[in-house]
mmCIF file of C-alpha atoms in Angstrom:
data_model
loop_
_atom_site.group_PDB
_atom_site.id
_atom_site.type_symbol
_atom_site.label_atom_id
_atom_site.label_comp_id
_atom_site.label_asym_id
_atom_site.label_seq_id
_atom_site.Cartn_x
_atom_site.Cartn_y
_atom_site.Cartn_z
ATOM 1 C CA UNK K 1 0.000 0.000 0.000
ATOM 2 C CA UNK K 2 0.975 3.425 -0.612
ATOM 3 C CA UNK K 3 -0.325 4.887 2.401
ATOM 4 C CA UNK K 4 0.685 6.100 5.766
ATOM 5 C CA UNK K 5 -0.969 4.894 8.646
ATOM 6 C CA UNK K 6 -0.416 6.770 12.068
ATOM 7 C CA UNK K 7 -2.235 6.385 15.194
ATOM 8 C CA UNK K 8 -5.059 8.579 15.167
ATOM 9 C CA UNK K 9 -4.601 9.935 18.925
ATOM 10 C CA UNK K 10 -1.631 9.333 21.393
ATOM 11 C CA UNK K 11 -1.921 10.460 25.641
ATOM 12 C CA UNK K 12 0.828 11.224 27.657
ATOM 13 C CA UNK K 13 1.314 12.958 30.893
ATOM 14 C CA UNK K 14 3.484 15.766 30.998
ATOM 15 C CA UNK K 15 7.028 14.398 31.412
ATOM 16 C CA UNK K 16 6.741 11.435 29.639
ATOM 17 C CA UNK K 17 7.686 10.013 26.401
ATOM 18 C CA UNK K 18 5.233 10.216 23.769
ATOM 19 C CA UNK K 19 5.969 7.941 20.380
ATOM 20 C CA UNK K 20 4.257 8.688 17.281
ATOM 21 C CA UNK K 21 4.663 5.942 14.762
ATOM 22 C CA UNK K 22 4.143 6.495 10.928
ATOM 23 C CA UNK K 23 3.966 3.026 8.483
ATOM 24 C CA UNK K 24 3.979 2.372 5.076
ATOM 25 C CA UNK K 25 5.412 -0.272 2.228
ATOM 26 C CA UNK K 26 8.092 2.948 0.655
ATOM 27 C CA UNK K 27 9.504 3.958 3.792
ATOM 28 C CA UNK K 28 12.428 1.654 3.800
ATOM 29 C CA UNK K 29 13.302 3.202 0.474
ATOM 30 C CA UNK K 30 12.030 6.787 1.694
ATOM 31 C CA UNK K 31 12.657 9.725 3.776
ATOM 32 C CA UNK K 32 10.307 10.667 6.037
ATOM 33 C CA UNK K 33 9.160 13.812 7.510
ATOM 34 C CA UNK K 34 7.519 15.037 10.620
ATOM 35 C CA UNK K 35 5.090 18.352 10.946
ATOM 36 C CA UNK K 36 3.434 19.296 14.410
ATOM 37 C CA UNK K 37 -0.047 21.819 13.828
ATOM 38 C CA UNK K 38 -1.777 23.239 16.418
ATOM 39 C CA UNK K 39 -5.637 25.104 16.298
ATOM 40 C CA UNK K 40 -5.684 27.033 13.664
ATOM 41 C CA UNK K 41 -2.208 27.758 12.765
ATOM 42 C CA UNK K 42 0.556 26.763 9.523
ATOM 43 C CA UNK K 43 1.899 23.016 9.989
ATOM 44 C CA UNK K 44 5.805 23.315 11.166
ATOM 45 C CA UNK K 45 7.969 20.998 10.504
ATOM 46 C CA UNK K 46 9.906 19.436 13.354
ATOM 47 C CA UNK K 47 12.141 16.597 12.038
ATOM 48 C CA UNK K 48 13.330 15.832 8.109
ATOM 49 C CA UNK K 49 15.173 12.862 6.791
ATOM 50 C CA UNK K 50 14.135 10.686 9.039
ATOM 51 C CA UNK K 51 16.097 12.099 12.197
ATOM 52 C CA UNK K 52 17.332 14.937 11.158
ATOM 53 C CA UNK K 53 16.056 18.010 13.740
ATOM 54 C CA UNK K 54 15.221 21.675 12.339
ATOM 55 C CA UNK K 55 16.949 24.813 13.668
ATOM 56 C CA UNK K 56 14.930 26.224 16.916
ATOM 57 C CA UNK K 57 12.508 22.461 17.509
ATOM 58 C CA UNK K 58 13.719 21.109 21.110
ATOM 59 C CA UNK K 59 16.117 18.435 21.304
ATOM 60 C CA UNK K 60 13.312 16.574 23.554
ATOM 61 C CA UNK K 61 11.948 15.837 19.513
ATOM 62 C CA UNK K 62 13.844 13.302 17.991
ATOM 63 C CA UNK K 63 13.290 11.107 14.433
ATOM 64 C CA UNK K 64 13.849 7.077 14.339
ATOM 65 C CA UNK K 65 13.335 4.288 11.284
ATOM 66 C CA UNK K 66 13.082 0.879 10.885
ATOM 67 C CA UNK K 67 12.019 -1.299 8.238
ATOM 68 C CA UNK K 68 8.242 -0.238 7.357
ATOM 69 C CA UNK K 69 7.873 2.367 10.423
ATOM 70 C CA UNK K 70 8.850 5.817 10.946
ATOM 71 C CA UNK K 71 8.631 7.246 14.499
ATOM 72 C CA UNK K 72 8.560 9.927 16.016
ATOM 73 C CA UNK K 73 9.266 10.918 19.883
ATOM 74 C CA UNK K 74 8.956 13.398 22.218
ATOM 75 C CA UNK K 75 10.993 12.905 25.328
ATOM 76 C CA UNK K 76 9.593 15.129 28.308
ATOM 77 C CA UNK K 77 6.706 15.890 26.781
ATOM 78 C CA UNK K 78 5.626 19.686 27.896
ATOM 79 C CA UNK K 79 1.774 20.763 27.774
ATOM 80 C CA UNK K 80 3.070 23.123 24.681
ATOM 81 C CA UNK K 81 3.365 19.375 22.434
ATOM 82 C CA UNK K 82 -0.090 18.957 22.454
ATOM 83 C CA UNK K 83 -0.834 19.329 19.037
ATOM 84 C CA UNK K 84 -1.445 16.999 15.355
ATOM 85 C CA UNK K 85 1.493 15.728 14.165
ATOM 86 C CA UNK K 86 1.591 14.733 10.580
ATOM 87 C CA UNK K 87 3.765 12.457 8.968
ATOM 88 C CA UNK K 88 5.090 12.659 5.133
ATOM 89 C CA UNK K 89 7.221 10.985 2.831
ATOM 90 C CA UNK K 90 7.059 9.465 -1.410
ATOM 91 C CA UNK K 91 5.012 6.467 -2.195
ATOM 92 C CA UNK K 92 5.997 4.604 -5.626
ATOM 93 C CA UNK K 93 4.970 6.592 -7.960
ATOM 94 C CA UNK K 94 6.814 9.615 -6.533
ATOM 95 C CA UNK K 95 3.890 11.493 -5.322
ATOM 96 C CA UNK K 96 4.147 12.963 -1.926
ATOM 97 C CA UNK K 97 1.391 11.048 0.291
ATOM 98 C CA UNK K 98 0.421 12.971 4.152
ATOM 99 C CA UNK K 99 -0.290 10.282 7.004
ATOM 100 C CA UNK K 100 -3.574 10.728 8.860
ATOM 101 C CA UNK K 101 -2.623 12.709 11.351
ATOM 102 C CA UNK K 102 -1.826 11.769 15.365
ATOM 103 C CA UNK K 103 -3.884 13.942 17.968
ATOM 104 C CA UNK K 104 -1.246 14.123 20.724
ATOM 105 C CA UNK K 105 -3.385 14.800 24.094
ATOM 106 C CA UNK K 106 -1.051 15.906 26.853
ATOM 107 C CA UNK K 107 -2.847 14.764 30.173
ATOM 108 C CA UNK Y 1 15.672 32.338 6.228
ATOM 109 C CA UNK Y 2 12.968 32.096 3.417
ATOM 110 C CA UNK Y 3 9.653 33.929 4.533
ATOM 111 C CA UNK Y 4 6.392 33.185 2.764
ATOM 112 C CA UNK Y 5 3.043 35.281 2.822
ATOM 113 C CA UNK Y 6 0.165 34.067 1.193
ATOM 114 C CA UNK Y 7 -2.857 36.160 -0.251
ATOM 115 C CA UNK Y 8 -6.071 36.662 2.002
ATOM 116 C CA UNK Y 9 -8.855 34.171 2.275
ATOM 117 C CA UNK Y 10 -11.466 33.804 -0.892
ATOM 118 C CA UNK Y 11 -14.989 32.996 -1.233
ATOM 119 C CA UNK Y 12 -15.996 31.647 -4.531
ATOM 120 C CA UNK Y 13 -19.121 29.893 -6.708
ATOM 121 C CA UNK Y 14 -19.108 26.794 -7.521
ATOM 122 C CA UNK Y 15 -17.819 26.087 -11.145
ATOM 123 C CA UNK Y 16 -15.142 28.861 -10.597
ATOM 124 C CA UNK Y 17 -11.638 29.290 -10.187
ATOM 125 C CA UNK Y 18 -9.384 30.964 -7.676
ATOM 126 C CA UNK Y 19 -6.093 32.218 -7.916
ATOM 127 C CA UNK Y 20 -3.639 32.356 -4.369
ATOM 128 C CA UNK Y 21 -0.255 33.745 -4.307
ATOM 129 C CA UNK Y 22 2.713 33.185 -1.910
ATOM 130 C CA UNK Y 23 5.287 35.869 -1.904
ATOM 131 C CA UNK Y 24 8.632 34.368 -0.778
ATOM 132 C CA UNK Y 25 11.270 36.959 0.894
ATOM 133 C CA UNK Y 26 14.699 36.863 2.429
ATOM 134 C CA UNK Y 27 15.738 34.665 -0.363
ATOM 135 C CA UNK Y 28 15.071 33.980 -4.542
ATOM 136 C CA UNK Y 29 13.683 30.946 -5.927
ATOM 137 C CA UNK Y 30 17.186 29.171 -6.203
ATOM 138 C CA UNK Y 31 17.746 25.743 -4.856
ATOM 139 C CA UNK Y 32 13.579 25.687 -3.910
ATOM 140 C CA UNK Y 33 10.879 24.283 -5.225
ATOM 141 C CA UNK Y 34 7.093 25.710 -3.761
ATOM 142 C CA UNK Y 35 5.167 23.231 -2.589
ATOM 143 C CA UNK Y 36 1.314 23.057 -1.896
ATOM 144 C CA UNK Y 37 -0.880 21.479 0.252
ATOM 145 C CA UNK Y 38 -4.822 21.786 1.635
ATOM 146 C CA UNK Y 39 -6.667 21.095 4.087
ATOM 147 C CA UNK Y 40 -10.217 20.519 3.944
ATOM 148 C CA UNK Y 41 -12.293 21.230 7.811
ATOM 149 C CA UNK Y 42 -11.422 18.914 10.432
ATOM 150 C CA UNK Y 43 -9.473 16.672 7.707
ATOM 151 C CA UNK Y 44 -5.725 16.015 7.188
ATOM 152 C CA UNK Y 45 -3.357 17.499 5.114
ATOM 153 C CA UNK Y 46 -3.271 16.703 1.605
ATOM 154 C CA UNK Y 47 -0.341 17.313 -0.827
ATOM 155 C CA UNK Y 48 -1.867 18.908 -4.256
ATOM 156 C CA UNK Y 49 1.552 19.530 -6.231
ATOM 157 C CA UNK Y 50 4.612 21.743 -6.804
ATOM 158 C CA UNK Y 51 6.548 23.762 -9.470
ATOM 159 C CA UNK Y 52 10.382 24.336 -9.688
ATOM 160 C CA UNK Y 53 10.327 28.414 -10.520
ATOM 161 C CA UNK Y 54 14.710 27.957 -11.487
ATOM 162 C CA UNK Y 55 13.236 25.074 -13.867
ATOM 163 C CA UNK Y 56 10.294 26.171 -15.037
ATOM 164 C CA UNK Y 57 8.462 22.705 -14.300
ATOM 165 C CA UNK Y 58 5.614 21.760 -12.020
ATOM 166 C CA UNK Y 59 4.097 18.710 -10.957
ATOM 167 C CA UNK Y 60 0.175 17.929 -10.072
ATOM 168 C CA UNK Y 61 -1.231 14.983 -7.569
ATOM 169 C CA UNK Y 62 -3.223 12.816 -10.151
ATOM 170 C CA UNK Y 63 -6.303 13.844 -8.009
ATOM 171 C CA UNK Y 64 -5.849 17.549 -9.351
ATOM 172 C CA UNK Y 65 -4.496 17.357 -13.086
ATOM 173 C CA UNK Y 66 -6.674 19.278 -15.764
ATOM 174 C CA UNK Y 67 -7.794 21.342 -12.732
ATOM 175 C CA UNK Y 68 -4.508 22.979 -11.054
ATOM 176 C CA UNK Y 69 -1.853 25.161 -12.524
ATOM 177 C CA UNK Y 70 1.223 26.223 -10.694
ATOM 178 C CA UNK Y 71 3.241 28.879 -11.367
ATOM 179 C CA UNK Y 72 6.158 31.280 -10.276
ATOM 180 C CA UNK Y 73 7.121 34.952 -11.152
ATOM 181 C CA UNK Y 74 10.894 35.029 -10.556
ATOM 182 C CA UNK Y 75 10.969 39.039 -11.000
ATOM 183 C CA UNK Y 76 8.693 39.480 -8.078
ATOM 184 C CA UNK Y 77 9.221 35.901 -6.222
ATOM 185 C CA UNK Y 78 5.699 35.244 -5.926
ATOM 186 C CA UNK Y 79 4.434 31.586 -6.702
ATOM 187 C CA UNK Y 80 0.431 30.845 -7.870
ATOM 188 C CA UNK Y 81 -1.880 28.122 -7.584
ATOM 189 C CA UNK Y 82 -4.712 28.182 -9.648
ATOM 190 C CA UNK Y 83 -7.454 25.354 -9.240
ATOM 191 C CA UNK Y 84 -10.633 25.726 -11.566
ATOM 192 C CA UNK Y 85 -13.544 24.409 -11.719
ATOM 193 C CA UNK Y 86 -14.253 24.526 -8.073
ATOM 194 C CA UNK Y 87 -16.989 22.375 -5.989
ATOM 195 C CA UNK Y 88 -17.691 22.093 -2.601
ATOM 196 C CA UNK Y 89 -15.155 19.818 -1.723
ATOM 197 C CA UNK Y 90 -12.462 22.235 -2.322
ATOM 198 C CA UNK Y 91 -13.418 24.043 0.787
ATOM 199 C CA UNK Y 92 -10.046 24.714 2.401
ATOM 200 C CA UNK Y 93 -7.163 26.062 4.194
ATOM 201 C CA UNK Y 94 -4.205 26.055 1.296
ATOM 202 C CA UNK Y 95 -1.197 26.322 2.105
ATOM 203 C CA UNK Y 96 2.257 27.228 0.725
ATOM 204 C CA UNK Y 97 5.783 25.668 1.555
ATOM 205 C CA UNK Y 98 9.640 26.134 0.484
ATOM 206 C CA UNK Y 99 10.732 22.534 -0.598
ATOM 207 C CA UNK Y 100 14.502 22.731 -0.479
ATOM 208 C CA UNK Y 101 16.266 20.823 -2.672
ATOM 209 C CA UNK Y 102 19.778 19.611 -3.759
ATOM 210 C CA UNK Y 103 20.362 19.292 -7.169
ATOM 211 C CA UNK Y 104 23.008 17.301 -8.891
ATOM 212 C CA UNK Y 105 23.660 17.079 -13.223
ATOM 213 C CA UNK Y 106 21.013 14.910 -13.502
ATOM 214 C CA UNK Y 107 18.739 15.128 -10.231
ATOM 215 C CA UNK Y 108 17.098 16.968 -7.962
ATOM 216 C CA UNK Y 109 16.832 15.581 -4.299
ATOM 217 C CA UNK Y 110 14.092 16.914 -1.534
ATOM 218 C CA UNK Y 111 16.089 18.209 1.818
ATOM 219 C CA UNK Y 112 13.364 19.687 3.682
ATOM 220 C CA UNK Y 113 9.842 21.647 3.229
ATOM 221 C CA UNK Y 114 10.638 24.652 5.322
ATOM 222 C CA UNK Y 115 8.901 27.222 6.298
ATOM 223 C CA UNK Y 116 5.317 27.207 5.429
ATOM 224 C CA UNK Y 117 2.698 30.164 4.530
ATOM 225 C CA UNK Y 118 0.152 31.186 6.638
ATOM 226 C CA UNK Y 119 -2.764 29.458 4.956
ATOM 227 C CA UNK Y 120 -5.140 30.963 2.866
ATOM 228 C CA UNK Y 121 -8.504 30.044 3.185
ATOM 229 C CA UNK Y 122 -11.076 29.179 0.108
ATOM 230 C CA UNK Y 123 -14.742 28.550 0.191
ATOM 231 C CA UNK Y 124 -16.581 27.455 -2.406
ATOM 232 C CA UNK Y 125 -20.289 28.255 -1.919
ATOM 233 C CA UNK Y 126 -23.563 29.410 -3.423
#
């Protein structure tokens, strides 16, 4: 399948680790990419390349791959995370495909 | 750092088109691509296509072609998206995003789509 398929809500306490995972069949040949949108604002993106971190996101976010899953975690999670978090990447016929979106609910 | 601004929010007929621009500052169209994406209320983000303004190309999600032009003005770095025919469906926040690229003799690789407009919303309606 050419889809991504992501959790559609994750809950954490504050403090605690939150994973977001992200799968699909072209990820083992594909970068992914990770974009956190809160109410009513632009997505931003928050990790590239798999695990590579943009300037100014916390180091608490951090990128991971293995075979047909992508994830995403947020060590320490702060009451600021709470948020959608939308993963990306190419499926095989080089169109860009959008995961469903993970509500992250900090408790 | 790129910076993009997108026109202001549009309500149009059904059958229709619409026309929104993203004005990119701080930096030309070299080594980007724009990228741009929807998002319909309460739904996910959905990727409709992209144009290369140093190349002149663009490319369309299947879901869009005969329906979507994208375009660039290098002497006033400002990109379009036009979508015709409108219904609906295509009820929306779109958005605008800087895809960074690297590009070799024969290829151009994807490093990052970074920053992102503001969002322009369309609604289509009678």
């Amino acid at each position: 399948s050419d889809e991504l398929t992501q959790p559609p809500s994750v809950s954490v306490s504050p403090g605690q680790t939150a994973r977001i995972t992200c799968s699909g069949d072209a990820l083992p040949n594909q970068y992914a990419y990770w974009y956190q949108q809160k109410s009513g604002q632009a997505p931003i993106l928050v990790m590239y390349k798999d695990t590579e971190r943009p300037s100014g996101i916390p180091e608490r976010f951090s990128g991971s791959s293995s075979g047909t899953t992508v994830t995403l975690t947020i060590s320490g999670v702060q009451a600021e995370d709470e948020a959608d978090y939308y993963c990306q990447s190419v499926d095989s016929s080089g169109t860009w495909v959008f995961g469903g979106g993970t509500k992250l609910t900090v408790l | 750092q790129v910076q993009l601004v997108q026109s202001g929010a549009e309500v149009k007929e059904p059958g229709s088109s619409v026309k929104v621009s993203c004005k990119t500052s701080g930096d030309t169209f070299n080594n980007y691509a724009i990228t741009w994406v929807r998002q319909a209320p309460g739904k996910g983000l959905e990727w409709m296509g992209g144009t290369i303004p140093m190349f002149g190309t663009a490319k369309y999600a299947q879901k869009f072609q005969g329906r979507v032009t994208m375009t660039a003005d290098e002497s006033t770095s400002t990109a379009y998206m036009e979508l015709s025919s409108l219904r609906s469906e295509d009820t929306a926040v779109y958005y605008c995003s800087t895809e960074l690229l690297y590009c070799n003799r024969t290829n151009c690789f994807t490093i990052k789509f970074d920053p992102w407009g503001q969002g322009t919303q369309v609604t289509v309606s009678s």
